[in-house]
């Protein structure tokens, strides 16, 4: 690998001004810095875990498509991830001289604010949506606001305001549109290809120059905390007060953010976010679209990465079960060496994955289901949007010409210490006719595969019942049965 230059400062644009920081802690959040260092207090702290959206700001980043602005949660976004970006807070919004910005004026006129605490976050989320879609549908508005919570007004007035924004101004005349070329040039000048290192040895904040540099760094310092989207690591800091130093920030790292398709397989770099992956996966594997729409809120999807969701090994991560059911494979890298394994073998036990010291997830390879196969994924939560999974089932089925089960893969999250295949259930289905009787008989095998726990999200009994009924639902969806027989609570106990 060619020698890289080292820079000891982070550079980004805050609203209209260039910022250069040479003293930055690895756990410093954008929210705290905005409020305490820059006195920009329109960005609020509500939950400090990326749920309520009161801290929403826009972050503009350079991509293959140009300069893209996305809503993010400042409470769990670290300063170390902002090099070469444009941070936009609510204070930067402006309309014509003496007037509010169109988004703000619409919120005023349509009574979208009551106590006002959550309002800046709603304004910034709507601003991001308006720039992408000046005339959004109700569905688009609701999706953009999944990560914003209001305890006063309700959402009808805010939705009406969202529809009215373009009547107060045009996107083409918005300052971020008018200044886009100039901002792009300023950001391009900041991208010098250098590695960033700030702080003393064990307290260092590191931003690698590229993926090869990252591999070399992690190989030498395998105990460093890898920070990609920070939707999980952010809570280590804000909720658990953990020391994450030294921290290596890999968001938007060259070599980890590509999506490609070849010979029926989609390959995604580990740094690809949910938002970036959505269009490809929803088009090529349609069942994944509705699932991705329910992962966190828009802010979380703009930050969180596919690789991070896999690498942290959570038993309730949303992407591993469907990817396992699809037969996905994982490329792991340590230094210059790579190995590719089935994704399901990556998860060994709770908190333990098949990953050597200094090894990291580099890419995931997802086969596109062949014509005639059947695939579905269903997520169960207490509320529909922005909620953590209680149980999630993913099903992949291949039927023979005679209607028997040629192959089936069933994977669950929330049912064991890791994302896990329902191997006994699969065995009971293979070679049998795909009928309700076959499915009902196979449901008894769930007890061999899973011993779910009771926690704040669901009881063990409920999870067991839900898992069985998801298989019945999949049968109903793939066989044309309108009303599958439901398992009783007595039978599930």
GROMACS .gro file of N, CA and C in nm, residues 74 123 270 272:
model
   12
   74UNK      N    1  -2.826   1.426   1.536
   74UNK     CA    2  -2.702   1.486   1.588
   74UNK      C    3  -2.663   1.429   1.723
  123UNK      N    4  -3.896   2.051   1.124
  123UNK     CA    5  -3.862   2.144   1.015
  123UNK      C    6  -3.746   2.090   0.933
  270UNK      N    7  -1.960  -0.296   0.315
  270UNK     CA    8  -2.013  -0.293   0.451
  270UNK      C    9  -2.056  -0.155   0.495
  272UNK      N   10  -2.229   0.062   0.316
  272UNK     CA   11  -2.351   0.106   0.248
  272UNK      C   12  -2.462   0.124   0.351
   0.00000   0.00000   0.00000
